[in-house]
Amino acid sequence: MTITYVYQGKLYVNLTNRCPNACDFCLRTHGDGVGDADSLWLPQEPSREEILNDILRRNLTQFPQLVFCGYGEPTCRLEDMLWLCAKIRAVSDISIRVNTNGLSDLINGRTTAPEFDGLVDVVSISLNAPTPERYDEICHSQFGLQALPAILRFTRAVSFFVPQVVMSVVDRDLSELEIKECERLCLSAGAKFRVRHYIED
Ligand code: SF4
């Protein structure tokens, strides 16, 4: 079972395969592994203690950043993820990043941004579409048209608690005009904007 893996020199943590979305471009539907991991499918979710042990068996000074990402949405295990951040903070000054779909509030049924305070250095949020309807077409979220407004609310809120907040789009399914509109939404939510190029298998 792959809990941690190295990708582009950073240490990634694979917490869960759960996700409320089924994005057209999701790596989960285009292969099994990323970086030095052959398979990121988890036969069962590891406990937070197992994850912590797996992280701490690595020499964290070798990595510029620890990234909660994996083959699923890390905020599906928000409490466990933030518990791990606190444990890592206690023993290392490694930068901690969370790659998320921004749906934490809807997944957890509460306002979650304040819980990130002091525990995370970077939040990278997938914006993916300029309107709720286009988001639904591309990301097929179980939250339907509620998803994009919730992502923008979470982005605005988490900017108060996390030093660096980035929103990104994948260039595969969007027109240039739509990417421009995504950039406007991102900047109005107080985040930095990044266009990611789609990775083919
Ligand atoms: S939000 Fe992320 S993990 Fe979930 S389906 Fe989309 S790309 Fe995959």
PDB file of C-alpha atoms and ligand atoms in Angstrom:
ATOM      1  CA  MET A   1       0.000   0.000   0.000  1.00  0.00           C
ATOM      2  CA  THR A   2       1.502   3.355  -1.020  1.00  0.00           C
ATOM      3  CA  ILE A   3       0.932   5.970   1.677  1.00  0.00           C
ATOM      4  CA  THR A   4       3.764   8.358   0.788  1.00  0.00           C
ATOM      5  CA  TYR A   5       5.450   8.809  -2.572  1.00  0.00           C
ATOM      6  CA  VAL A   6       7.896  11.171  -4.219  1.00  0.00           C
ATOM      7  CA  TYR A   7       6.873  13.291  -7.197  1.00  0.00           C
ATOM      8  CA  GLN A   8       9.025  16.052  -8.668  1.00  0.00           C
ATOM      9  CA  GLY A   9      11.219  16.000  -5.563  1.00  0.00           C
ATOM     10  CA  LYS A  10       8.351  16.586  -3.121  1.00  0.00           C
ATOM     11  CA  LEU A  11       6.926  14.123  -0.623  1.00  0.00           C
ATOM     12  CA  TYR A  12       3.259  13.354  -1.279  1.00  0.00           C
ATOM     13  CA  VAL A  13       0.812  11.818   1.175  1.00  0.00           C
ATOM     14  CA  ASN A  14      -1.948   9.565  -0.104  1.00  0.00           C
ATOM     15  CA  LEU A  15      -4.645   9.778   2.573  1.00  0.00           C
ATOM     16  CA  THR A  16      -7.727   8.534   0.814  1.00  0.00           C
ATOM     17  CA  ASN A  17      -9.211   7.505  -2.515  1.00  0.00           C
ATOM     18  CA  ARG A  18     -12.563   9.089  -1.641  1.00  0.00           C
ATOM     19  CA  CYS A  19     -13.752  12.154  -3.553  1.00  0.00           C
ATOM     20  CA  PRO A  20     -17.175  13.709  -4.165  1.00  0.00           C
ATOM     21  CA  ASN A  21     -16.181  14.544  -7.750  1.00  0.00           C
ATOM     22  CA  ALA A  22     -15.482  12.506 -10.864  1.00  0.00           C
ATOM     23  CA  CYS A  23     -13.517  15.006 -12.966  1.00  0.00           C
ATOM     24  CA  ASP A  24     -13.024  14.182 -16.634  1.00  0.00           C
ATOM     25  CA  PHE A  25      -9.273  14.802 -16.350  1.00  0.00           C
ATOM     26  CA  CYS A  26      -8.742  12.973 -13.045  1.00  0.00           C
ATOM     27  CA  LEU A  27      -5.525  10.964 -12.974  1.00  0.00           C
ATOM     28  CA  ARG A  28      -7.425   8.256 -11.099  1.00  0.00           C
ATOM     29  CA  THR A  29      -9.288   7.415 -14.285  1.00  0.00           C
ATOM     30  CA  HIS A  30      -6.157   7.438 -16.457  1.00  0.00           C
ATOM     31  CA  GLY A  31      -3.713   5.212 -14.562  1.00  0.00           C
ATOM     32  CA  ASP A  32      -2.724   3.736 -11.245  1.00  0.00           C
ATOM     33  CA  GLY A  33       0.442   5.552 -10.195  1.00  0.00           C
ATOM     34  CA  VAL A  34       2.226   8.902  -9.980  1.00  0.00           C
ATOM     35  CA  GLY A  35       5.921   9.646  -9.404  1.00  0.00           C
ATOM     36  CA  ASP A  36       7.666   6.685  -7.781  1.00  0.00           C
ATOM     37  CA  ALA A  37       4.357   5.076  -6.733  1.00  0.00           C
ATOM     38  CA  ASP A  38       3.179   2.100  -8.827  1.00  0.00           C
ATOM     39  CA  SER A  39      -0.332   2.225  -7.467  1.00  0.00           C
ATOM     40  CA  LEU A  40      -2.103   4.834  -5.377  1.00  0.00           C
ATOM     41  CA  TRP A  41      -5.212   2.725  -4.907  1.00  0.00           C
ATOM     42  CA  LEU A  42      -5.564   2.030  -1.205  1.00  0.00           C
ATOM     43  CA  PRO A  43      -6.980  -1.419  -0.339  1.00  0.00           C
ATOM     44  CA  GLN A  44      -8.169   0.230   2.869  1.00  0.00           C
ATOM     45  CA  GLU A  45      -7.521   3.703   4.293  1.00  0.00           C
ATOM     46  CA  PRO A  46      -4.469   3.676   6.570  1.00  0.00           C
ATOM     47  CA  SER A  47      -4.964   4.960  10.120  1.00  0.00           C
ATOM     48  CA  ARG A  48      -3.538   8.372  10.912  1.00  0.00           C
ATOM     49  CA  GLU A  49      -0.889   6.706  13.085  1.00  0.00           C
ATOM     50  CA  GLU A  50       0.166   4.489  10.141  1.00  0.00           C
ATOM     51  CA  ILE A  51       0.377   7.573   7.928  1.00  0.00           C
ATOM     52  CA  LEU A  52       2.449   9.454  10.495  1.00  0.00           C
ATOM     53  CA  ASN A  53       4.874   6.521  10.814  1.00  0.00           C
ATOM     54  CA  ASP A  54       5.176   6.341   7.040  1.00  0.00           C
ATOM     55  CA  ILE A  55       5.965  10.075   6.841  1.00  0.00           C
ATOM     56  CA  LEU A  56       8.446  10.023   9.723  1.00  0.00           C
ATOM     57  CA  ARG A  57      10.410   7.070   8.335  1.00  0.00           C
ATOM     58  CA  ARG A  58      11.463   9.513   5.584  1.00  0.00           C
ATOM     59  CA  ASN A  59      14.209  12.056   6.084  1.00  0.00           C
ATOM     60  CA  LEU A  60      12.062  15.187   5.859  1.00  0.00           C
ATOM     61  CA  THR A  61      15.095  17.460   5.489  1.00  0.00           C
ATOM     62  CA  GLN A  62      15.502  15.968   1.983  1.00  0.00           C
ATOM     63  CA  PHE A  63      12.225  17.396   0.759  1.00  0.00           C
ATOM     64  CA  PRO A  64      11.263  21.037   0.157  1.00  0.00           C
ATOM     65  CA  GLN A  65       7.594  20.306   0.745  1.00  0.00           C
ATOM     66  CA  LEU A  66       5.100  17.762   2.033  1.00  0.00           C
ATOM     67  CA  VAL A  67       1.920  17.630  -0.038  1.00  0.00           C
ATOM     68  CA  PHE A  68      -1.413  16.099   0.953  1.00  0.00           C
ATOM     69  CA  CYS A  69      -2.796  14.983  -2.364  1.00  0.00           C
ATOM     70  CA  GLY A  70      -3.087  11.354  -3.404  1.00  0.00           C
ATOM     71  CA  TYR A  71      -5.759   9.647  -5.452  1.00  0.00           C
ATOM     72  CA  GLY A  72      -8.644  11.317  -3.711  1.00  0.00           C
ATOM     73  CA  GLU A  73      -9.677  14.446  -1.864  1.00  0.00           C
ATOM     74  CA  PRO A  74      -7.634  14.918   1.328  1.00  0.00           C
ATOM     75  CA  THR A  75     -10.347  16.946   3.089  1.00  0.00           C
ATOM     76  CA  CYS A  76     -12.506  13.797   3.077  1.00  0.00           C
ATOM     77  CA  ARG A  77     -10.200  13.043   6.041  1.00  0.00           C
ATOM     78  CA  LEU A  78      -9.929  16.612   7.313  1.00  0.00           C
ATOM     79  CA  GLU A  79      -9.499  15.837  11.020  1.00  0.00           C
ATOM     80  CA  ASP A  80      -6.852  13.197  10.308  1.00  0.00           C
ATOM     81  CA  MET A  81      -5.035  15.474   7.875  1.00  0.00           C
ATOM     82  CA  LEU A  82      -4.904  18.386  10.331  1.00  0.00           C
ATOM     83  CA  TRP A  83      -3.840  16.033  13.146  1.00  0.00           C
ATOM     84  CA  LEU A  84      -0.967  14.913  10.901  1.00  0.00           C
ATOM     85  CA  CYS A  85      -0.051  18.531  10.080  1.00  0.00           C
ATOM     86  CA  ALA A  86       0.187  19.319  13.803  1.00  0.00           C
ATOM     87  CA  LYS A  87       2.348  16.238  14.450  1.00  0.00           C
ATOM     88  CA  ILE A  88       4.672  17.104  11.579  1.00  0.00           C
ATOM     89  CA  ARG A  89       4.860  20.755  12.643  1.00  0.00           C
ATOM     90  CA  ALA A  90       6.033  19.560  16.085  1.00  0.00           C
ATOM     91  CA  VAL A  91       9.110  17.802  14.644  1.00  0.00           C
ATOM     92  CA  SER A  92       9.918  19.524  11.343  1.00  0.00           C
ATOM     93  CA  ASP A  93       9.790  22.901   9.640  1.00  0.00           C
ATOM     94  CA  ILE A  94       8.987  21.363   6.256  1.00  0.00           C
ATOM     95  CA  SER A  95       6.504  23.396   4.207  1.00  0.00           C
ATOM     96  CA  ILE A  96       3.055  21.759   4.177  1.00  0.00           C
ATOM     97  CA  ARG A  97       0.760  22.038   1.170  1.00  0.00           C
ATOM     98  CA  VAL A  98      -2.761  20.726   0.669  1.00  0.00           C
ATOM     99  CA  ASN A  99      -4.009  20.056  -2.849  1.00  0.00           C
ATOM    100  CA  THR A 100      -7.780  20.167  -2.669  1.00  0.00           C
ATOM    101  CA  ASN A 101     -10.926  20.508  -4.737  1.00  0.00           C
ATOM    102  CA  GLY A 102     -12.037  23.231  -2.290  1.00  0.00           C
ATOM    103  CA  LEU A 103     -15.172  21.354  -1.277  1.00  0.00           C
ATOM    104  CA  SER A 104     -14.141  20.831   2.343  1.00  0.00           C
ATOM    105  CA  ASP A 105     -17.109  22.777   3.768  1.00  0.00           C
ATOM    106  CA  LEU A 106     -19.665  20.739   1.847  1.00  0.00           C
ATOM    107  CA  ILE A 107     -17.843  17.461   2.518  1.00  0.00           C
ATOM    108  CA  ASN A 108     -17.617  18.128   6.248  1.00  0.00           C
ATOM    109  CA  GLY A 109     -20.871  20.025   6.694  1.00  0.00           C
ATOM    110  CA  ARG A 110     -19.332  23.063   8.401  1.00  0.00           C
ATOM    111  CA  THR A 111     -17.069  26.072   7.799  1.00  0.00           C
ATOM    112  CA  THR A 112     -13.618  24.507   7.824  1.00  0.00           C
ATOM    113  CA  ALA A 113     -11.162  27.243   6.804  1.00  0.00           C
ATOM    114  CA  PRO A 114     -10.344  28.368  10.418  1.00  0.00           C
ATOM    115  CA  GLU A 115      -9.190  24.821  11.218  1.00  0.00           C
ATOM    116  CA  PHE A 116      -6.251  25.285   8.825  1.00  0.00           C
ATOM    117  CA  ASP A 117      -4.866  28.138  10.913  1.00  0.00           C
ATOM    118  CA  GLY A 118      -1.146  27.694  11.634  1.00  0.00           C
ATOM    119  CA  LEU A 119      -1.059  24.135  10.303  1.00  0.00           C
ATOM    120  CA  VAL A 120      -0.742  24.584   6.539  1.00  0.00           C
ATOM    121  CA  ASP A 121       1.572  26.819   4.481  1.00  0.00           C
ATOM    122  CA  VAL A 122      -0.008  26.475   1.039  1.00  0.00           C
ATOM    123  CA  VAL A 123      -3.488  25.515  -0.134  1.00  0.00           C
ATOM    124  CA  SER A 124      -3.827  24.736  -3.818  1.00  0.00           C
ATOM    125  CA  ILE A 125      -7.447  24.647  -4.947  1.00  0.00           C
ATOM    126  CA  SER A 126      -8.693  23.263  -8.255  1.00  0.00           C
ATOM    127  CA  LEU A 127     -11.026  25.832  -9.776  1.00  0.00           C
ATOM    128  CA  ASN A 128     -11.587  23.999 -13.031  1.00  0.00           C
ATOM    129  CA  ALA A 129     -14.483  26.002 -14.464  1.00  0.00           C
ATOM    130  CA  PRO A 130     -15.854  29.563 -14.603  1.00  0.00           C
ATOM    131  CA  THR A 131     -19.521  28.780 -13.879  1.00  0.00           C
ATOM    132  CA  PRO A 132     -21.419  26.278 -11.712  1.00  0.00           C
ATOM    133  CA  GLU A 133     -22.848  24.666 -14.847  1.00  0.00           C
ATOM    134  CA  ARG A 134     -19.453  24.175 -16.505  1.00  0.00           C
ATOM    135  CA  TYR A 135     -18.032  22.884 -13.219  1.00  0.00           C
ATOM    136  CA  ASP A 136     -20.785  20.295 -13.124  1.00  0.00           C
ATOM    137  CA  GLU A 137     -20.111  19.289 -16.739  1.00  0.00           C
ATOM    138  CA  ILE A 138     -16.361  18.825 -16.144  1.00  0.00           C
ATOM    139  CA  CYS A 139     -16.206  17.663 -12.518  1.00  0.00           C
ATOM    140  CA  HIS A 140     -19.494  15.792 -12.081  1.00  0.00           C
ATOM    141  CA  SER A 141     -19.603  16.703  -8.406  1.00  0.00           C
ATOM    142  CA  GLN A 142     -22.108  15.043  -6.098  1.00  0.00           C
ATOM    143  CA  PHE A 143     -22.807  18.603  -4.910  1.00  0.00           C
ATOM    144  CA  GLY A 144     -23.979  19.686  -8.365  1.00  0.00           C
ATOM    145  CA  LEU A 145     -24.443  23.424  -8.868  1.00  0.00           C
ATOM    146  CA  GLN A 146     -23.617  24.147  -5.202  1.00  0.00           C
ATOM    147  CA  ALA A 147     -20.013  23.107  -5.752  1.00  0.00           C
ATOM    148  CA  LEU A 148     -18.414  26.122  -7.431  1.00  0.00           C
ATOM    149  CA  PRO A 149     -19.932  28.789  -5.115  1.00  0.00           C
ATOM    150  CA  ALA A 150     -18.774  26.713  -2.118  1.00  0.00           C
ATOM    151  CA  ILE A 151     -15.249  26.477  -3.550  1.00  0.00           C
ATOM    152  CA  LEU A 152     -15.075  30.250  -3.979  1.00  0.00           C
ATOM    153  CA  ARG A 153     -16.365  30.816  -0.410  1.00  0.00           C
ATOM    154  CA  PHE A 154     -13.789  28.369   0.970  1.00  0.00           C
ATOM    155  CA  THR A 155     -11.014  30.080  -1.015  1.00  0.00           C
ATOM    156  CA  ARG A 156     -11.890  33.519   0.342  1.00  0.00           C
ATOM    157  CA  ALA A 157     -12.091  32.203   3.895  1.00  0.00           C
ATOM    158  CA  VAL A 158      -8.952  30.085   3.870  1.00  0.00           C
ATOM    159  CA  SER A 159      -6.910  33.051   2.601  1.00  0.00           C
ATOM    160  CA  PHE A 160      -7.255  34.509   6.112  1.00  0.00           C
ATOM    161  CA  PHE A 161      -5.650  31.469   7.715  1.00  0.00           C
ATOM    162  CA  VAL A 162      -3.079  30.153   5.210  1.00  0.00           C
ATOM    163  CA  PRO A 163      -0.188  32.290   3.913  1.00  0.00           C
ATOM    164  CA  GLN A 164      -0.370  31.129   0.294  1.00  0.00           C
ATOM    165  CA  VAL A 165      -3.556  30.200  -1.559  1.00  0.00           C
ATOM    166  CA  VAL A 166      -3.472  29.222  -5.224  1.00  0.00           C
ATOM    167  CA  MET A 167      -6.310  28.347  -7.567  1.00  0.00           C
ATOM    168  CA  SER A 168      -5.620  26.365 -10.697  1.00  0.00           C
ATOM    169  CA  VAL A 169      -7.357  25.215 -13.839  1.00  0.00           C
ATOM    170  CA  VAL A 170      -6.456  22.384 -16.174  1.00  0.00           C
ATOM    171  CA  ASP A 171      -6.212  23.700 -19.734  1.00  0.00           C
ATOM    172  CA  ARG A 172      -7.693  20.580 -21.360  1.00  0.00           C
ATOM    173  CA  ASP A 173     -11.416  21.366 -21.315  1.00  0.00           C
ATOM    174  CA  LEU A 174     -11.563  25.175 -21.199  1.00  0.00           C
ATOM    175  CA  SER A 175     -11.507  27.859 -23.896  1.00  0.00           C
ATOM    176  CA  GLU A 176      -9.155  30.831 -23.595  1.00  0.00           C
ATOM    177  CA  LEU A 177     -12.137  32.995 -22.667  1.00  0.00           C
ATOM    178  CA  GLU A 178     -13.147  30.574 -19.908  1.00  0.00           C
ATOM    179  CA  ILE A 179      -9.588  30.505 -18.552  1.00  0.00           C
ATOM    180  CA  LYS A 180      -9.643  34.332 -18.417  1.00  0.00           C
ATOM    181  CA  GLU A 181     -12.932  34.228 -16.494  1.00  0.00           C
ATOM    182  CA  CYS A 182     -11.455  31.640 -14.096  1.00  0.00           C
ATOM    183  CA  GLU A 183      -8.519  33.987 -13.516  1.00  0.00           C
ATOM    184  CA  ARG A 184     -10.917  36.828 -12.676  1.00  0.00           C
ATOM    185  CA  LEU A 185     -12.834  34.629 -10.200  1.00  0.00           C
ATOM    186  CA  CYS A 186      -9.615  33.435  -8.629  1.00  0.00           C
ATOM    187  CA  LEU A 187      -8.196  36.929  -8.150  1.00  0.00           C
ATOM    188  CA  SER A 188     -11.500  38.186  -6.733  1.00  0.00           C
ATOM    189  CA  ALA A 189     -11.355  35.345  -4.196  1.00  0.00           C
ATOM    190  CA  GLY A 190      -7.898  36.549  -3.123  1.00  0.00           C
ATOM    191  CA  ALA A 191      -5.875  33.649  -4.561  1.00  0.00           C
ATOM    192  CA  LYS A 192      -3.001  33.378  -7.029  1.00  0.00           C
ATOM    193  CA  PHE A 193      -3.875  31.861 -10.402  1.00  0.00           C
ATOM    194  CA  ARG A 194      -2.160  28.979 -12.161  1.00  0.00           C
ATOM    195  CA  VAL A 195      -2.939  27.151 -15.393  1.00  0.00           C
ATOM    196  CA  ARG A 196      -1.942  23.482 -15.263  1.00  0.00           C
ATOM    197  CA  HIS A 197      -1.269  21.576 -18.442  1.00  0.00           C
ATOM    198  CA  TYR A 198      -3.077  18.282 -18.721  1.00  0.00           C
ATOM    199  CA  ILE A 199      -0.772  15.275 -18.185  1.00  0.00           C
ATOM    200  CA  GLU A 200      -1.444  12.504 -20.723  1.00  0.00           C
ATOM    201  CA  ASP A 201      -0.663   8.938 -19.661  1.00  0.00           C
TER     202      ASP A 201
HETATM  203  S1  SF4 B   1     -11.404  16.509  -7.407  1.00  0.00           S
HETATM  204 FE1  SF4 B   1      -9.335  15.687  -7.756  1.00  0.00          FE
HETATM  205  S2  SF4 B   1      -9.384  13.570  -6.994  1.00  0.00           S
HETATM  206 FE2  SF4 B   1     -11.502  14.264  -7.180  1.00  0.00          FE
HETATM  207  S3  SF4 B   1     -12.146  13.509  -9.200  1.00  0.00           S
HETATM  208 FE3  SF4 B   1     -11.419  15.626  -9.448  1.00  0.00          FE
HETATM  209  S4  SF4 B   1      -9.239  15.468  -9.992  1.00  0.00           S
HETATM  210 FE4  SF4 B   1      -9.895  13.468  -9.148  1.00  0.00          FE
END
